Structure formats: structure tokens, C-alpha cells
CSV table of C-alpha atoms in Angstrom, one decimal:
chain,number,residue,atom,x,y,z
E,1,MET,CA,-138.4,12.5,-83.7
E,2,ILE,CA,-136.9,12.2,-87.2
E,3,TYR,CA,-137.2,16.0,-87.6
E,4,ARG,CA,-135.4,16.5,-84.3
E,5,LEU,CA,-132.6,14.1,-85.4
E,6,PHE,CA,-132.3,15.9,-88.7
E,7,TRP,CA,-132.2,19.2,-86.9
E,8,PHE,CA,-129.4,18.1,-84.6
E,9,ALA,CA,-127.5,16.6,-87.5
E,10,THR,CA,-127.7,19.8,-89.5
E,11,ILE,CA,-126.5,21.8,-86.5
E,12,ALA,CA,-123.6,19.4,-86.0
E,13,ALA,CA,-122.6,19.6,-89.6
E,14,LEU,CA,-122.7,23.4,-89.6
E,15,ALA,CA,-120.6,23.4,-86.5
E,16,VAL,CA,-118.0,21.1,-88.1
E,17,VAL,CA,-117.9,23.3,-91.2
E,18,THR,CA,-117.5,26.4,-89.0
E,19,VAL,CA,-114.7,24.9,-87.0
E,20,PHE,CA,-112.7,23.8,-90.0
E,21,ALA,CA,-113.3,27.2,-91.8
E,22,GLN,CA,-112.0,29.0,-88.7
E,23,LEU,CA,-109.0,26.7,-88.6
E,24,ASP,CA,-108.3,27.3,-92.2
E,25,ARG,CA,-108.2,31.1,-91.6
E,26,LYS,CA,-106.0,30.7,-88.6
E,27,ALA,CA,-103.6,28.5,-90.6
E,28,ARG,CA,-102.7,31.7,-92.6
E,29,PHE,CA,-100.8,33.0,-89.5
E,30,ALA,CA,-100.2,29.7,-87.7
E,31,PRO,CA,-98.7,27.2,-90.2
E,32,ALA,CA,-98.7,24.4,-87.6
E,33,LEU,CA,-102.5,24.2,-88.0
E,34,ALA,CA,-102.3,23.6,-91.7
E,35,PRO,CA,-101.9,19.7,-91.5
E,36,ILE,CA,-105.1,19.2,-89.5
E,37,VAL,CA,-107.4,21.1,-91.9
E,38,PRO,CA,-109.1,18.6,-94.3
E,39,ALA,CA,-108.5,19.2,-98.1
E,40,ALA,CA,-112.2,20.0,-98.6
E,41,PHE,CA,-111.9,23.0,-96.3
E,42,SER,CA,-108.4,24.1,-97.2
E,43,GLY,CA,-107.6,27.5,-98.7
E,44,PHE,CA,-105.0,29.2,-96.6
E,45,ALA,CA,-104.1,25.8,-95.1
E,46,ALA,CA,-103.3,24.4,-98.5
E,47,GLU,CA,-101.1,27.4,-99.3
E,48,GLN,CA,-99.2,26.9,-96.0
E,49,ARG,CA,-98.8,23.1,-96.7
E,50,THR,CA,-97.4,23.9,-100.2
E,51,ARG,CA,-95.0,26.5,-98.7
E,52,ILE,CA,-93.8,24.0,-96.0
E,53,ALA,CA,-93.3,21.3,-98.6
E,54,LEU,CA,-91.3,23.6,-100.8
E,55,VAL,CA,-89.1,24.6,-97.9
E,56,VAL,CA,-88.4,21.0,-96.9
E,57,GLN,CA,-87.8,20.0,-100.5
E,58,ASP,CA,-90.7,17.5,-100.5
E,59,GLY,CA,-91.5,17.9,-104.2
E,60,ALA,CA,-94.3,15.3,-104.5
E,61,THR,CA,-96.3,16.8,-101.7
E,62,ALA,CA,-95.6,20.4,-102.8
E,63,GLU,CA,-96.8,19.7,-106.3
E,64,ALA,CA,-99.9,17.8,-105.2
E,65,GLU,CA,-100.8,20.6,-102.7
E,66,ALA,CA,-100.1,23.3,-105.3
E,67,ARG,CA,-102.2,21.6,-107.9
E,68,ALA,CA,-105.1,21.4,-105.5
E,69,LEU,CA,-104.6,25.0,-104.6
E,70,VAL,CA,-104.7,26.1,-108.2
E,71,GLU,CA,-107.8,24.1,-108.9
E,72,LYS,CA,-109.6,25.9,-106.1
E,73,ARG,CA,-108.2,29.4,-106.8
E,74,PRO,CA,-106.9,29.4,-110.4
E,75,ILE,CA,-106.7,33.1,-110.7
E,76,ALA,CA,-104.2,33.9,-108.0
E,77,ALA,CA,-100.7,34.4,-109.5
E,78,GLU,CA,-98.9,33.4,-106.3
E,79,HIS,CA,-100.6,30.0,-106.4
E,80,LEU,CA,-99.4,29.4,-110.0
E,81,ALA,CA,-95.9,30.5,-109.0
E,82,LYS,CA,-95.8,27.9,-106.2
E,83,LEU,CA,-97.0,25.3,-108.7
E,84,SER,CA,-94.2,26.3,-111.0
E,85,LEU,CA,-91.6,25.9,-108.2
E,86,ALA,CA,-93.0,22.5,-107.1
E,87,ALA,CA,-93.2,21.2,-110.7
E,88,ALA,CA,-89.6,22.3,-111.3
E,89,MET,CA,-88.6,20.5,-108.2
E,90,ASN,CA,-90.0,17.3,-109.7
E,91,ASP,CA,-88.4,17.9,-113.1
E,92,HIS,CA,-91.8,18.6,-114.7
E,93,GLY,CA,-90.5,21.3,-116.9
E,94,ASP,CA,-93.5,21.8,-119.1
E,95,THR,CA,-95.8,22.2,-116.2
E,96,SER,CA,-93.4,24.6,-114.5
E,97,VAL,CA,-93.0,26.8,-117.5
E,98,ALA,CA,-96.7,26.9,-118.2
E,99,ALA,CA,-97.6,27.8,-114.6
E,100,LEU,CA,-94.9,30.5,-114.5
E,101,GLU,CA,-96.1,32.1,-117.8
E,102,ALA,CA,-99.6,32.1,-116.5
E,103,ALA,CA,-98.5,33.6,-113.2
E,104,SER,CA,-96.6,36.4,-114.9
E,105,VAL,CA,-99.6,37.3,-117.0
E,106,ARG,CA,-102.1,37.3,-114.2
E,107,GLY,CA,-100.2,39.0,-111.5
E,108,TRP,CA,-97.6,41.7,-111.9
E,109,ARG,CA,-97.2,41.8,-108.2
E,110,GLU,CA,-96.0,38.2,-108.0
E,111,PRO,CA,-92.2,38.6,-107.7
E,112,ILE,CA,-91.0,35.1,-108.5
E,113,ALA,CA,-93.0,35.0,-111.8
E,114,GLN,CA,-91.9,38.5,-112.8
E,115,TYR,CA,-88.2,37.7,-112.1
E,116,ALA,CA,-88.2,34.4,-113.9
E,117,SER,CA,-90.0,36.0,-116.9
E,118,ALA,CA,-87.5,38.9,-117.0
E,119,ARG,CA,-84.5,36.5,-117.0
E,120,ALA,CA,-86.1,34.3,-119.7
E,121,ALA,CA,-86.9,37.3,-121.9
E,122,LEU,CA,-83.4,38.6,-121.5
E,123,GLU,CA,-81.9,35.3,-122.5
E,124,GLU,CA,-84.2,35.2,-125.6
E,125,GLY,CA,-83.3,38.7,-126.6
E,126,ALA,CA,-86.8,40.0,-125.9
E,127,HIS,CA,-85.6,43.3,-124.5
E,128,ASP,CA,-89.0,45.0,-124.3
E,129,ILE,CA,-90.5,42.2,-122.4
E,130,ALA,CA,-87.5,42.0,-120.1
E,131,ALA,CA,-87.7,45.7,-119.4
E,132,GLN,CA,-91.4,45.5,-118.7
E,133,ARG,CA,-90.9,42.6,-116.2
E,134,VAL,CA,-88.0,44.3,-114.5
E,135,SER,CA,-89.9,47.5,-114.0
E,136,ALA,CA,-92.9,45.6,-112.8
E,137,LEU,CA,-90.7,43.8,-110.3
E,138,LEU,CA,-89.0,47.0,-109.1
E,139,ALA,CA,-92.5,48.6,-108.7
E,140,THR,CA,-93.4,45.9,-106.1
E,141,GLY,CA,-90.3,46.7,-104.0
E,142,LYS,CA,-89.6,42.9,-103.7
E,143,MET,CA,-86.6,41.0,-104.9
E,144,ASN,CA,-84.9,44.3,-105.7
E,145,GLU,CA,-81.3,42.9,-105.8
E,146,PRO,CA,-82.1,40.2,-108.4
E,147,ALA,CA,-84.2,42.7,-110.4
E,148,LEU,CA,-81.4,45.2,-110.4
E,149,ASP,CA,-78.9,42.5,-111.6
E,150,VAL,CA,-81.2,41.8,-114.5
E,151,ALA,CA,-81.6,45.5,-115.3
E,152,ALA,CA,-77.8,45.9,-115.2
E,153,ARG,CA,-77.4,43.1,-117.7
E,154,LEU,CA,-80.3,44.4,-119.8
E,155,ILE,CA,-78.7,47.8,-120.5
E,156,THR,CA,-75.4,46.3,-121.7
E,157,THR,CA,-76.8,46.3,-125.2
E,158,PRO,CA,-78.2,49.2,-127.3
E,159,GLU,CA,-81.5,47.3,-127.7
E,160,GLY,CA,-81.7,46.8,-123.9
E,161,GLN,CA,-80.9,50.4,-123.3
E,162,GLU,CA,-83.7,51.6,-125.6
E,163,ALA,CA,-86.1,49.2,-124.0
E,164,PHE,CA,-85.3,50.2,-120.4
E,165,ALA,CA,-85.2,53.9,-121.3
E,166,ARG,CA,-88.8,53.7,-122.5
E,167,ARG,CA,-89.8,52.2,-119.1
E,168,LEU,CA,-87.9,55.0,-117.3
E,169,ALA,CA,-89.6,57.6,-119.4
E,170,ALA,CA,-93.1,56.1,-118.8
E,171,PHE,CA,-95.2,57.3,-115.8
E,172,GLY,CA,-94.4,55.6,-112.5
E,173,ARG,CA,-92.9,56.0,-109.1
E,174,TRP,CA,-90.5,53.0,-109.1
E,175,GLN,CA,-87.8,54.9,-111.0
E,176,ALA,CA,-87.0,57.2,-108.1
E,177,ASN,CA,-86.0,54.2,-105.9
E,178,ALA,CA,-84.3,52.2,-108.6
E,179,LEU,CA,-81.8,54.6,-110.2
E,180,SER,CA,-79.5,55.0,-107.2
E,181,PRO,CA,-79.0,51.3,-106.5
E,182,LEU,CA,-78.8,50.6,-110.2
E,183,SER,CA,-75.9,53.0,-110.5
E,184,GLN,CA,-74.0,50.7,-108.1
E,185,LYS,CA,-74.5,47.6,-110.2
E,186,ALA,CA,-74.6,48.8,-113.8
E,187,ASP,CA,-71.6,49.9,-115.9
E,188,PRO,CA,-71.5,53.7,-115.7
E,189,ALA,CA,-71.3,54.1,-119.5
E,190,ASP,CA,-74.3,51.8,-120.0
E,191,LEU,CA,-76.3,53.7,-117.4
E,192,ALA,CA,-75.3,57.0,-119.0
E,193,ALA,CA,-76.4,55.9,-122.4
E,194,THR,CA,-79.7,54.6,-121.0
E,195,LEU,CA,-80.4,57.8,-119.1
E,196,ALA,CA,-79.6,59.9,-122.2
E,197,LEU,CA,-82.2,58.0,-124.2
E,198,ALA,CA,-84.7,58.4,-121.3
E,199,LEU,CA,-84.2,62.1,-121.2
E,200,ASP,CA,-84.7,62.3,-125.0
E,201,GLN,CA,-88.0,60.7,-124.5
E,202,GLY,CA,-89.1,63.2,-121.9
E,203,ALA,CA,-88.3,61.2,-118.7
E,204,ASN,CA,-89.1,63.2,-115.6
E,205,LEU,CA,-86.7,61.8,-113.1
E,206,ASP,CA,-86.3,62.5,-109.4
E,207,CYS,CA,-83.7,65.1,-108.7
E,208,LEU,CA,-82.5,63.8,-105.3
E,209,HIS,CA,-81.6,60.5,-106.8
E,210,LEU,CA,-80.3,62.0,-110.0
E,211,ARG,CA,-77.6,64.0,-108.2
E,212,ARG,CA,-76.3,60.7,-106.7
E,213,VAL,CA,-76.5,59.0,-110.1
E,214,THR,CA,-74.7,61.9,-111.8
E,215,GLU,CA,-71.6,61.3,-109.6
E,216,THR,CA,-71.4,57.7,-110.9
E,217,ILE,CA,-72.0,58.7,-114.5
E,218,GLU,CA,-69.2,61.2,-114.3
E,219,LYS,CA,-66.8,58.3,-113.7
E,220,SER,CA,-67.6,57.0,-117.2
E,221,GLU,CA,-66.6,60.3,-118.6
E,222,SER,CA,-70.2,60.9,-119.9
E,223,GLU,CA,-70.0,64.6,-119.0
E,224,GLU,CA,-72.7,65.5,-121.6
E,225,VAL,CA,-75.3,63.2,-119.9
E,226,ALA,CA,-74.2,64.4,-116.4
E,227,THR,CA,-74.7,68.0,-117.5
E,228,ALA,CA,-78.1,67.2,-119.0
E,229,LEU,CA,-79.2,65.6,-115.7
E,230,ARG,CA,-78.0,68.7,-113.7
E,231,GLU,CA,-79.8,71.1,-116.0
E,232,GLN,CA,-83.0,69.1,-115.8
E,233,CYS,CA,-82.9,69.5,-112.0
E,234,ASP,CA,-81.8,73.1,-112.0
E,235,ALA,CA,-84.7,74.0,-114.3
E,236,ARG,CA,-87.2,72.8,-111.7
């Protein structure tokens, strides 16, 4: 009798666990389910609850949920980014900065962390770090407009131009999609100087986009750079 009761209790417990685990997975695509998933079973549900709390500006709930989320999954950069936002909402500056720094190190695909790190590095004059973060952000294809704004500010100084030129000359595919929109935001003279440095470092830039950029550069009377860009494409 006792064995049978134990058996039924075990089956019932497994059923409860299975139900909540399934609800947690469904909460990833159905946020309305997130509030009914207990904290002990929350993974995706906790992430949704954090996101909802951030949207409705419920700082206390957002930070509590984000902390629980980070405790369960401390490696994920997006979770740390959410904790940073929630802590900032509650004026917990130290926690916000620490979480953001950790997010930017652990996940180059996390756009919020990369953008914030790029801006902070630019403000502090850390041009190499700013260029690295901007290029990482542009490589994700997310938050392109803010990233391009930072890039345009970055190349207004010789140090920023050198730093960004090194990223342009490095191997990658993001350059092809970034140059044309950047030419619409950056000062033509600044962009011309940056591209000249990149070409000196052996940058292998996409010709289709270069032709469009060349038209913008010509407006800055940087004919030498424009000619170099045309010659690079004609030689291919």
C-alpha cells in the first residue's frame, strides 16, 4: 500500500514538473503564460517577466526578476543586459555598470551592451575599444542607426579615425553594409581620412559600396582618396 502511494506521488510530481517545464517553454513565445510559471521552474518565463516589467517601468519587479534570471543563467549576456537596465531604472548605478560591463565581455552579439560600451569608451577617449564595440555591433546587424551615430562621432578625431580604420582593414563582412549608410552620417572629410588610413593598412573593401561612398567623399574635395578607391576597384 505504501509503495503504491509512493508510486502515485512520484508520478504526480513528475507530471507537475513536466507541465510547468512545458509552460516555461511556451512562455518564450506566449508572454501571457509567464506569470503563472513558478519561480523554481522559470527560465524563459523569468525572461519574459523581466521584459514585461521593463516595458511597464516596474523597476522593482524588473530588477528582482533579472537577478533571479542571472542567478540561474549567469553566462548569458542578454540576461546581464536586462539586469543592467533594471538596476539603472532603480538608480542602482554600480550594479547597472557592473552588469553592463560583464554583458559586453561575455556576448558580442548583445546589442544593448555593445552600444553602451561603445558610447562609454568614446566618452572616455578609449578609441580602440569604441571602434571594437561599434564594429561588433554593426556585425550583428542590430541597432545600426545608433551604432552609425557613434561611428560618425568616433572618426571626428585623428585617434578615432586610426582606430576605426584598423577595424575596417581587419577581416570581416560588416564593412560592406556599414560604409554606405555611414557616408550619410559622417562628415565627408572625416570619412575620407578614415578610408585613406584603412587603404594604407590593406583594407579590402566592397566595390559596390565603395562607388557610392566615393560620390560622398568627392564632396569633401578629397579627390586623392576618391581616386584611390576607384583604382582599387578597377584593379579587381
